[in-house]
Short mmCIF file of C-alpha atoms and ligand atoms in Angstrom, two decimals:
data_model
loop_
_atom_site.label_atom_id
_atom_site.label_comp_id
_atom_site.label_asym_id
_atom_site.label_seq_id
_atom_site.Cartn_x
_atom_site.Cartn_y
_atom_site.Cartn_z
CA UNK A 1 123.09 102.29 96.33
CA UNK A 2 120.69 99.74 95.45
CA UNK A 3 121.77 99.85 91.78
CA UNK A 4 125.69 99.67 92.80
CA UNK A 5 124.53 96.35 94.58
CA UNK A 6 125.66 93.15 92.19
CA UNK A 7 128.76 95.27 90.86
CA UNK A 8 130.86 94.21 92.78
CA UNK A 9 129.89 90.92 93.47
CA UNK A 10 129.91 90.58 89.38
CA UNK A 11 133.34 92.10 89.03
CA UNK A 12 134.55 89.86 91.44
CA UNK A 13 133.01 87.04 89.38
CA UNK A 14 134.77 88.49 86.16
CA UNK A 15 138.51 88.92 87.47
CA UNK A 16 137.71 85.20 89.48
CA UNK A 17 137.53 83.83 85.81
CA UNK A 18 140.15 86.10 84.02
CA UNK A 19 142.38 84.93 87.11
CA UNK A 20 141.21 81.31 86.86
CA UNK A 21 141.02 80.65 82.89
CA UNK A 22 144.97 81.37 82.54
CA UNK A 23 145.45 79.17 85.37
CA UNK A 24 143.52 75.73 84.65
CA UNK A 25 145.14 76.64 81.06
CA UNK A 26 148.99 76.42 82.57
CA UNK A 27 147.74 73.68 84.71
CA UNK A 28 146.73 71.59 81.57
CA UNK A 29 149.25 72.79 79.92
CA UNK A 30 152.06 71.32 82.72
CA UNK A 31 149.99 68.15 83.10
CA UNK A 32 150.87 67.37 79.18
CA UNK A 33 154.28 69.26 78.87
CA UNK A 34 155.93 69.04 75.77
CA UNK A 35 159.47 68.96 76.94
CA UNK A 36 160.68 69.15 73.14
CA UNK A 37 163.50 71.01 72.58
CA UNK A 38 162.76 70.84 68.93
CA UNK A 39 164.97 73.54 66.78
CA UNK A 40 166.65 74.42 69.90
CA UNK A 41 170.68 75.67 68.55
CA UNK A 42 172.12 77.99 70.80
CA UNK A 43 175.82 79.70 70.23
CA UNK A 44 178.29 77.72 72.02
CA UNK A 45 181.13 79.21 73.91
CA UNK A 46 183.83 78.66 70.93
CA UNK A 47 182.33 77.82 67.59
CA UNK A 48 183.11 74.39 66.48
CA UNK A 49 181.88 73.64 63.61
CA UNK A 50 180.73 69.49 62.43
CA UNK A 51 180.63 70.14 59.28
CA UNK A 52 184.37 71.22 59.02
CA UNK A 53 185.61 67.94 61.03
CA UNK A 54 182.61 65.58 60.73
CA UNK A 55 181.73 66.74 56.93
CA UNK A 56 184.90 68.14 55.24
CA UNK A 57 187.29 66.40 56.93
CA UNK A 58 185.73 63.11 57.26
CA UNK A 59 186.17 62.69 61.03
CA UNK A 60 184.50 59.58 62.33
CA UNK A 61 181.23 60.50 65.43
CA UNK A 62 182.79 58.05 67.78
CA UNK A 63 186.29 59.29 67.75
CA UNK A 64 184.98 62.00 69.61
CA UNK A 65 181.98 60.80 70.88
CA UNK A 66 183.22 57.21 71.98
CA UNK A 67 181.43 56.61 74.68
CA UNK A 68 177.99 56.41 72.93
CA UNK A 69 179.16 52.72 71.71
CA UNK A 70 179.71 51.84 75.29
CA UNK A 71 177.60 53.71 77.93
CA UNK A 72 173.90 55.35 78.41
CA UNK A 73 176.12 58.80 77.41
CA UNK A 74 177.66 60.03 74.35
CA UNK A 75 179.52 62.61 75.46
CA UNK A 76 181.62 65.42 74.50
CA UNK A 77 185.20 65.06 74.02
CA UNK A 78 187.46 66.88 76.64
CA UNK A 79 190.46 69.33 74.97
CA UNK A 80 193.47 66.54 74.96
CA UNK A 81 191.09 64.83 72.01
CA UNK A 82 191.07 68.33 70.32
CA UNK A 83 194.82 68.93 71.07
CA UNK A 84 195.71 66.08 69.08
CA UNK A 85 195.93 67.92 65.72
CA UNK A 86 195.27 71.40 67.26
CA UNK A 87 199.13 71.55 68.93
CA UNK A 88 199.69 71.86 65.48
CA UNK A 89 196.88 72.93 63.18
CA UNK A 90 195.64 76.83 62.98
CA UNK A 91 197.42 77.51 65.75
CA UNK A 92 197.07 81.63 64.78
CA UNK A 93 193.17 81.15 65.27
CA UNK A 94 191.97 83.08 68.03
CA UNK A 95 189.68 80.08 69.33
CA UNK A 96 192.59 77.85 69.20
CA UNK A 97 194.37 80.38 71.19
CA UNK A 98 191.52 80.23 73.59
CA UNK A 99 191.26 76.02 73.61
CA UNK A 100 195.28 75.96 74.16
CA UNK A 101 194.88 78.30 77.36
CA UNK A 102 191.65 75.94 78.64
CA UNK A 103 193.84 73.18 78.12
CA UNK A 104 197.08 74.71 79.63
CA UNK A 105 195.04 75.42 82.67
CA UNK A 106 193.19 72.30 82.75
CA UNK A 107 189.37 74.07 82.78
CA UNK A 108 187.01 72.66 80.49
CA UNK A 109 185.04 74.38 77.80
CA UNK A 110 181.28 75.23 79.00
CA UNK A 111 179.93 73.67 76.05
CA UNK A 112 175.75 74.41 76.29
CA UNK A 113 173.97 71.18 76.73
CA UNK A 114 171.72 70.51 73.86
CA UNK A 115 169.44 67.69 73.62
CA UNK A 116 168.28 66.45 76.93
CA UNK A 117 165.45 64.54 78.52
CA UNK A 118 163.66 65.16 82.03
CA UNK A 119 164.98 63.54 84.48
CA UNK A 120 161.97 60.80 84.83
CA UNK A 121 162.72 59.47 81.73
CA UNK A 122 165.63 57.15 81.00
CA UNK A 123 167.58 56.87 77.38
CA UNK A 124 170.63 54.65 76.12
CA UNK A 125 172.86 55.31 73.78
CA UNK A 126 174.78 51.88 73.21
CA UNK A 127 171.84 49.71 73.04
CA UNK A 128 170.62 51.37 70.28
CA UNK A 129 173.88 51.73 68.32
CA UNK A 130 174.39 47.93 69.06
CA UNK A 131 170.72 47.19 67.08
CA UNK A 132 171.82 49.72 64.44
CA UNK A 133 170.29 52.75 64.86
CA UNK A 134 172.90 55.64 63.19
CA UNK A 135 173.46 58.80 64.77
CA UNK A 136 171.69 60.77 61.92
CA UNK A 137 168.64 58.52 62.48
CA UNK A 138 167.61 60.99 66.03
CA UNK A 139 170.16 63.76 65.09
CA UNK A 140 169.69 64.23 61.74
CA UNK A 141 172.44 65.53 59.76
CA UNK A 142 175.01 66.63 62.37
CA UNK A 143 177.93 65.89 59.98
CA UNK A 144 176.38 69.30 57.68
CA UNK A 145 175.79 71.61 60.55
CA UNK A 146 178.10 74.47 61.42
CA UNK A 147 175.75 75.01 64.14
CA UNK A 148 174.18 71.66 66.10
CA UNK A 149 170.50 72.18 66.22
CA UNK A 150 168.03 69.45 67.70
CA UNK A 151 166.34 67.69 64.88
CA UNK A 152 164.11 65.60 66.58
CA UNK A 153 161.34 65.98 69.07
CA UNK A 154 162.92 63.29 71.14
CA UNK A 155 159.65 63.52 72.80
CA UNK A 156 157.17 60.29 74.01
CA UNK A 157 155.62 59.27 71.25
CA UNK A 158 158.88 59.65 69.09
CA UNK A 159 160.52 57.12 71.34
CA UNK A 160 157.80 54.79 71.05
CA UNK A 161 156.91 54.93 67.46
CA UNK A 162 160.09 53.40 66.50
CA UNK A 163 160.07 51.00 69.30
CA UNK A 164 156.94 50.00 67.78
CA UNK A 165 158.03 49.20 64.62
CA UNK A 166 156.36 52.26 62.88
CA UNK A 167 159.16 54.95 61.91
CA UNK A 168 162.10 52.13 62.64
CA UNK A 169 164.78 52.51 60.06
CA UNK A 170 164.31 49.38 57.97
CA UNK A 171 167.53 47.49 58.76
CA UNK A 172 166.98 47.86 61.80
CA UNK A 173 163.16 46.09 61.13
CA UNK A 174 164.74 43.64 59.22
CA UNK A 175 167.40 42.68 62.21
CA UNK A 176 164.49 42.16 64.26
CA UNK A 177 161.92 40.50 62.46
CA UNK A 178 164.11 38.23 59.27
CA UNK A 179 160.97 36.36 58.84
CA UNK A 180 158.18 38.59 58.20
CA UNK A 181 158.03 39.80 54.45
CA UNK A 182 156.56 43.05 55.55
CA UNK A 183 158.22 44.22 59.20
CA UNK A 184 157.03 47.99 59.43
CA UNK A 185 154.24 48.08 62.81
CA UNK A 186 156.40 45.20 64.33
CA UNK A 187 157.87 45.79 67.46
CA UNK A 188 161.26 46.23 68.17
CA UNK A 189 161.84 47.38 71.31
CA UNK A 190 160.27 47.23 74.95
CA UNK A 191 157.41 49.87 75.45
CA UNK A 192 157.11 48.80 78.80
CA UNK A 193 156.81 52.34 81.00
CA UNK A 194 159.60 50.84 83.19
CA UNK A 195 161.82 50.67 80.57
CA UNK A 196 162.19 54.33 80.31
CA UNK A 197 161.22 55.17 83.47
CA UNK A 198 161.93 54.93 86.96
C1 LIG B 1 186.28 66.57 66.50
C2 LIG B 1 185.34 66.08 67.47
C3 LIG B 1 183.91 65.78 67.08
C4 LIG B 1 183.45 64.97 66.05
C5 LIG B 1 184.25 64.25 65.00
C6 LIG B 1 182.01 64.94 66.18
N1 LIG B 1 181.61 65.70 67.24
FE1 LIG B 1 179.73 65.96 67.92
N2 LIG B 1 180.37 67.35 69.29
C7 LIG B 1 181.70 67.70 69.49
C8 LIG B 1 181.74 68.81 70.42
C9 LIG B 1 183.00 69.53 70.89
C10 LIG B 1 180.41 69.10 70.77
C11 LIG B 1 179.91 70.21 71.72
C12 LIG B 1 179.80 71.53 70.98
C13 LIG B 1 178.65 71.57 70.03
O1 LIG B 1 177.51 71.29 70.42
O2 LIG B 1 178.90 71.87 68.82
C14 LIG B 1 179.57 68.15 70.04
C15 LIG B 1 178.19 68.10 70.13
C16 LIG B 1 177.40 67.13 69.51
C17 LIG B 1 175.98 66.97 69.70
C18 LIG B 1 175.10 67.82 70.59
C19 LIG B 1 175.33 67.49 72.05
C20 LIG B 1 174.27 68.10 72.94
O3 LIG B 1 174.61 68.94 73.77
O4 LIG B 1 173.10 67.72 72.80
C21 LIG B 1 175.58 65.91 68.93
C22 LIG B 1 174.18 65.35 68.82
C23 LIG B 1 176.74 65.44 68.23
N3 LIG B 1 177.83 66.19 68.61
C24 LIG B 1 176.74 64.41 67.34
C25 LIG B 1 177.80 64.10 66.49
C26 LIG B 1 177.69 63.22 65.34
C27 LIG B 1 176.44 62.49 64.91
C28 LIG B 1 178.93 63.18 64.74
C29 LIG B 1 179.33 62.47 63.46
C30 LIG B 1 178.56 62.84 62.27
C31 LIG B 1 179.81 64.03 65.56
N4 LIG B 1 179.07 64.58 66.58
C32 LIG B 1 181.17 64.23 65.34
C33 LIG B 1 182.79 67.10 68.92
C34 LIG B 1 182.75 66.24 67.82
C1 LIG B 2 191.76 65.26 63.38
C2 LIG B 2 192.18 66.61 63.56
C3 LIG B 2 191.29 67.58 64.36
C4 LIG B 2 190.73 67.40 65.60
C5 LIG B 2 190.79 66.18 66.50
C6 LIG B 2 190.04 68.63 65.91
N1 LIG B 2 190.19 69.54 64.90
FE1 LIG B 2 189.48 71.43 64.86
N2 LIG B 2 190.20 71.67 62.99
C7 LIG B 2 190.93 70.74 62.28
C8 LIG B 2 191.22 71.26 60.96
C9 LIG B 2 192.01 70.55 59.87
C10 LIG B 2 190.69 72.56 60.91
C11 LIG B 2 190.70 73.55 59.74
C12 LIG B 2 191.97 74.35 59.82
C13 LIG B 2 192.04 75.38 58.72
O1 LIG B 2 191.02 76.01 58.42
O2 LIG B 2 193.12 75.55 58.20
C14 LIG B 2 190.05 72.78 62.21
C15 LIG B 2 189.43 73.97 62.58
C16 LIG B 2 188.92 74.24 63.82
C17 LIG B 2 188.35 75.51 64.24
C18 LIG B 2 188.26 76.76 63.40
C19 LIG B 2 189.43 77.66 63.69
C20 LIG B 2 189.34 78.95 62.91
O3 LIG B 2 189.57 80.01 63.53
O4 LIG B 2 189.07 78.89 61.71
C21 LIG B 2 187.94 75.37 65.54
C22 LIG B 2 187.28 76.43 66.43
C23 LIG B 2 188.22 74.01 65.93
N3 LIG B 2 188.83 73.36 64.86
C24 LIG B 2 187.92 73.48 67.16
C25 LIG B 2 188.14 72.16 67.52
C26 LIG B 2 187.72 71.58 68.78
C27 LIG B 2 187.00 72.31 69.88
C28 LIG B 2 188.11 70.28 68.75
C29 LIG B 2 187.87 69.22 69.82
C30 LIG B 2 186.49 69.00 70.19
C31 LIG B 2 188.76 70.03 67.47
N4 LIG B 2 188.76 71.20 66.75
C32 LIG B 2 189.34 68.83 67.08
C33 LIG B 2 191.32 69.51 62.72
C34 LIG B 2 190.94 68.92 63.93
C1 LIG B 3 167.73 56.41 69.22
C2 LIG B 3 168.10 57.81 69.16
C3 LIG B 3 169.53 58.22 69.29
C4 LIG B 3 170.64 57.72 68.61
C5 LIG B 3 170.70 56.59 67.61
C6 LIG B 3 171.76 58.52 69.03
N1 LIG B 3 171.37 59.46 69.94
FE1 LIG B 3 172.51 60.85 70.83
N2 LIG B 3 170.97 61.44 72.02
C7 LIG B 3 169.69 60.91 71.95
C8 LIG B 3 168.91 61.40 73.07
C9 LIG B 3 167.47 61.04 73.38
C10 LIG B 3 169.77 62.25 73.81
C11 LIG B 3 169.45 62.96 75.14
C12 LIG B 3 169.83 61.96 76.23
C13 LIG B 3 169.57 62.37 77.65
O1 LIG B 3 169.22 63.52 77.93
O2 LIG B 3 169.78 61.50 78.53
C14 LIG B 3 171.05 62.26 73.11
C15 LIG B 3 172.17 62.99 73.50
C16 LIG B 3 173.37 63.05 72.79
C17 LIG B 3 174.51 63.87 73.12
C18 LIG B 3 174.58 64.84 74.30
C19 LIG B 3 175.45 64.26 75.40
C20 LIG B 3 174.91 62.99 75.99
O3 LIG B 3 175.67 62.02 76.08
O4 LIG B 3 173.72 62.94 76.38
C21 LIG B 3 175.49 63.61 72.19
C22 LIG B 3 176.88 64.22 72.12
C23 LIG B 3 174.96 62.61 71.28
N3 LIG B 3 173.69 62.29 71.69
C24 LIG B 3 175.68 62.07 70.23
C25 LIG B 3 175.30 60.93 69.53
C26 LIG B 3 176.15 60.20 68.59
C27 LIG B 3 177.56 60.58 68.21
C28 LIG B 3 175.42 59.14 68.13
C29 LIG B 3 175.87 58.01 67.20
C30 LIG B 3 177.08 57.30 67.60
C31 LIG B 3 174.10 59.21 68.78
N4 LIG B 3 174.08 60.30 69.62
C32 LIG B 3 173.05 58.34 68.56
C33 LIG B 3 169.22 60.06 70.98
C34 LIG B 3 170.01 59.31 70.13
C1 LIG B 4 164.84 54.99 65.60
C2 LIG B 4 164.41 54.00 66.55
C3 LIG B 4 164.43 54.28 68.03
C4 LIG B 4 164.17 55.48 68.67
C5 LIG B 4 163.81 56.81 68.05
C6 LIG B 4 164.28 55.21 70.07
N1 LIG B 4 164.61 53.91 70.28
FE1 LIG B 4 164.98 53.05 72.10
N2 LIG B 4 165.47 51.32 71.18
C7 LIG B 4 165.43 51.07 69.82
C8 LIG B 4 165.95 49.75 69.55
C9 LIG B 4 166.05 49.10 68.17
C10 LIG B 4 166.34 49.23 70.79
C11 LIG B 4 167.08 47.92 71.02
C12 LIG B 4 166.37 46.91 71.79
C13 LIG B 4 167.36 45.79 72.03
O1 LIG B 4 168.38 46.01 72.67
O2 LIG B 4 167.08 44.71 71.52
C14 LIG B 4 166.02 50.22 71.80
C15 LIG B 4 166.23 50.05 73.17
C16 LIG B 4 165.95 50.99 74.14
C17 LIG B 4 166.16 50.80 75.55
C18 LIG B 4 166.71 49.55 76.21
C19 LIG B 4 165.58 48.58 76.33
C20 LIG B 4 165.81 47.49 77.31
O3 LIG B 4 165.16 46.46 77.11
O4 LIG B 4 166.58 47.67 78.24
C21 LIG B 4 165.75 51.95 76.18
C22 LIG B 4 165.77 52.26 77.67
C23 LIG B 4 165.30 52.86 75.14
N3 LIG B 4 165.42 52.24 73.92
C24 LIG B 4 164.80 54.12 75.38
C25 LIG B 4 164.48 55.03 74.37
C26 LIG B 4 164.02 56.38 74.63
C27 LIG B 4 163.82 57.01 76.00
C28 LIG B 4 163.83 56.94 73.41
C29 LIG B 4 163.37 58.36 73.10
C30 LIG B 4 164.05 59.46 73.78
C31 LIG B 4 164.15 55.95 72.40
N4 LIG B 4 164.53 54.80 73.03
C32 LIG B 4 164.08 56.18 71.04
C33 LIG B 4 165.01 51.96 68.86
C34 LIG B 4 164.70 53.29 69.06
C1 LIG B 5 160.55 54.22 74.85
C2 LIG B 5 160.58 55.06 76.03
C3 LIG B 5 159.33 55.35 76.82
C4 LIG B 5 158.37 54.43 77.23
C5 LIG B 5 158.31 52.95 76.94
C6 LIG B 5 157.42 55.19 78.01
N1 LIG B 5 157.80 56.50 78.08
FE1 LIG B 5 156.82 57.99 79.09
N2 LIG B 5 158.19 59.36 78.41
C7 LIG B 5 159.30 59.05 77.66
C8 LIG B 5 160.06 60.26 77.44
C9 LIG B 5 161.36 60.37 76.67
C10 LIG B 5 159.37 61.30 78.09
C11 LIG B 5 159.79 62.76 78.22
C12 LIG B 5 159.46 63.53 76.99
C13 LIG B 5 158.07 63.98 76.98
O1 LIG B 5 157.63 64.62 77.97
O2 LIG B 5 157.35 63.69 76.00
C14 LIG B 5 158.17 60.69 78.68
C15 LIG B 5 157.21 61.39 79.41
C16 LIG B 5 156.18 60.79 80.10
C17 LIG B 5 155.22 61.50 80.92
C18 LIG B 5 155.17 62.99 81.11
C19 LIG B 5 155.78 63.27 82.42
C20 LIG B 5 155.70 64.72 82.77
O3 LIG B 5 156.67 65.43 82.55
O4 LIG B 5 154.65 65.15 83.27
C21 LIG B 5 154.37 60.58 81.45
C22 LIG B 5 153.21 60.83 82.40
C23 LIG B 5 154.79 59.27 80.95
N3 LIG B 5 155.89 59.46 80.13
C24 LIG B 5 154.18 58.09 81.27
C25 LIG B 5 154.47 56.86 80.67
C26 LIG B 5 153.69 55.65 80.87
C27 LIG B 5 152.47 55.53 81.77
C28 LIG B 5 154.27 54.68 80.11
C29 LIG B 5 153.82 53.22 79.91
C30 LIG B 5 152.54 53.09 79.26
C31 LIG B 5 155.42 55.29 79.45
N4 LIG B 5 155.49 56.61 79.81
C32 LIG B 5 156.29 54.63 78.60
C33 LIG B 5 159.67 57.82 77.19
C34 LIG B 5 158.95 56.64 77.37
#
């Protein structure tokens, strides 16, 4: 018996920290998420490709994505944009079938959201297409991909790096600071925590 005696007490101790390691680890872990997204590409519902109508075809980002010069949002276009050449072009295609009968019916394609934030934290997009930021600047090269993937981290210190002057695209530097012969670690936007959240 006598011998039996700290066993279990010991055990108890053991499976206490098996059962407690994991969880101070996930609770560190959630204190300092990374929310990035980073890679992140999933199929979408039809496969529209930017590289056909963004790269071959030359199409412009804001004549589908207007609203990214205007509002916090960019968007993504609804089918009457799409209809506009697609009453007419490849109209044999099976997924133009499939966009004409959305359309006809007036649903909307479930495309899956890619790049998004938590909701704590506040982005946008026209004040930073007004100071000259391009799209390819957080999206990278959307205009080659068949498939969009998320370039960037689009995580904390990725906002705040540029808005501290340190990764800012240099016209953007030299909007902001005309003056200084060497701009880069200059400031160019608030890092204020209210500015991005509340
Ligand atoms: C013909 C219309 C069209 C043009 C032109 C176009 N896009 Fe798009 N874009 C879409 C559609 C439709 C989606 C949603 C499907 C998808 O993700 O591929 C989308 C999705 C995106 C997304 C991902 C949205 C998300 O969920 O996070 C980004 C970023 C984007 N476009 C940027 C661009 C940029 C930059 C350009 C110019 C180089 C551009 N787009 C040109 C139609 C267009
Ligand atoms: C300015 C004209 C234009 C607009 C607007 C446009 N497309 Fe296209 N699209 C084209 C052209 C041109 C092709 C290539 C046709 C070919 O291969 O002969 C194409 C091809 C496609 C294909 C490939 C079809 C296949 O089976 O090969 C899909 C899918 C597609 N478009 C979806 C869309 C969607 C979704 C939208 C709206 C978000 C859109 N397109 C807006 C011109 C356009
Ligand atoms: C300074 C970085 C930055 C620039 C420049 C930028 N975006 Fe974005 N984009 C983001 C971030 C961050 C998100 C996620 C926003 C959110 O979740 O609220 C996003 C989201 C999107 C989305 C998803 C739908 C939406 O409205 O949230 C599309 C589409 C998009 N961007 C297209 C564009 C296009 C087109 C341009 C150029 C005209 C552009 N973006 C310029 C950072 C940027
Ligand atoms: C590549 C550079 C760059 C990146 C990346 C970037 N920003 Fe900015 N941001 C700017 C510039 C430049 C301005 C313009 C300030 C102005 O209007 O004078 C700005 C302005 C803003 C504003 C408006 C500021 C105000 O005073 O109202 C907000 C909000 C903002 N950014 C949030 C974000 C968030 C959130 C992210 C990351 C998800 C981000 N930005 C990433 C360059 C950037
Ligand atoms: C330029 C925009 C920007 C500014 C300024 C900014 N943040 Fe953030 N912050 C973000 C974005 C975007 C996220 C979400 C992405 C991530 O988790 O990294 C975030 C995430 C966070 C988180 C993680 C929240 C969570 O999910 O647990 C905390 C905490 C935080 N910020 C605090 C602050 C504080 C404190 C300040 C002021 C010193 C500040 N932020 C300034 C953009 C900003």
């Amino acid at each position: 018996m006598s011998s039996n005696d700290g066993s279990p007490m010991k055990k108890l101790g053991i499976l206490a920290a098996a059962l407690l390691i994991p969880v101070i680890g996930y609770a560190v872990v959630t204190m300092f998420p990374n929310s990035s997204n980073q890679g992140y590409a999933p199929e979408q519902p039809i496969p529209f490709s930017h590289k056909l109508h963004a790269g071959q075809y030359k199409m412009a980002c804001l004549y589908c994505h207007g609203s990214a010069e205007k509002s916090a949002h960019a968007g993504v276009p609804s089918l009457n944009v799409c209809m506009n050449c697609h009453k007419v072009v490849k109209t044999d295609s099976p997924w133009i079938k499939q966009i004409t009968q959305a359309y006809n019916e007036g649903r909307p394609i479930e495309w899956v959201r890619i790049h998004e934030l938590p909701d704590h934290a506040h982005f946008v997009h026209s004040r930073h297409i007004t100071a000259g930021v391009s799209c390819q600047t957080c999206h990278g090269p959307i205009q080659e991909m068949d498939r969009v993937s998320q370039v960037s981290p689009l995580n904390m210190g990725w906002c705040m790096s540029c808005h501290r002057g340190q990764t800012t695209p240099s016209n953007v530097l030299r909007a902001y600071h005309p003056d200084l012969k060497d701009p880069r670690g200059h400031q160019v936007a608030s890092v204020n925590c209210t500015t991005c959240h509340y």
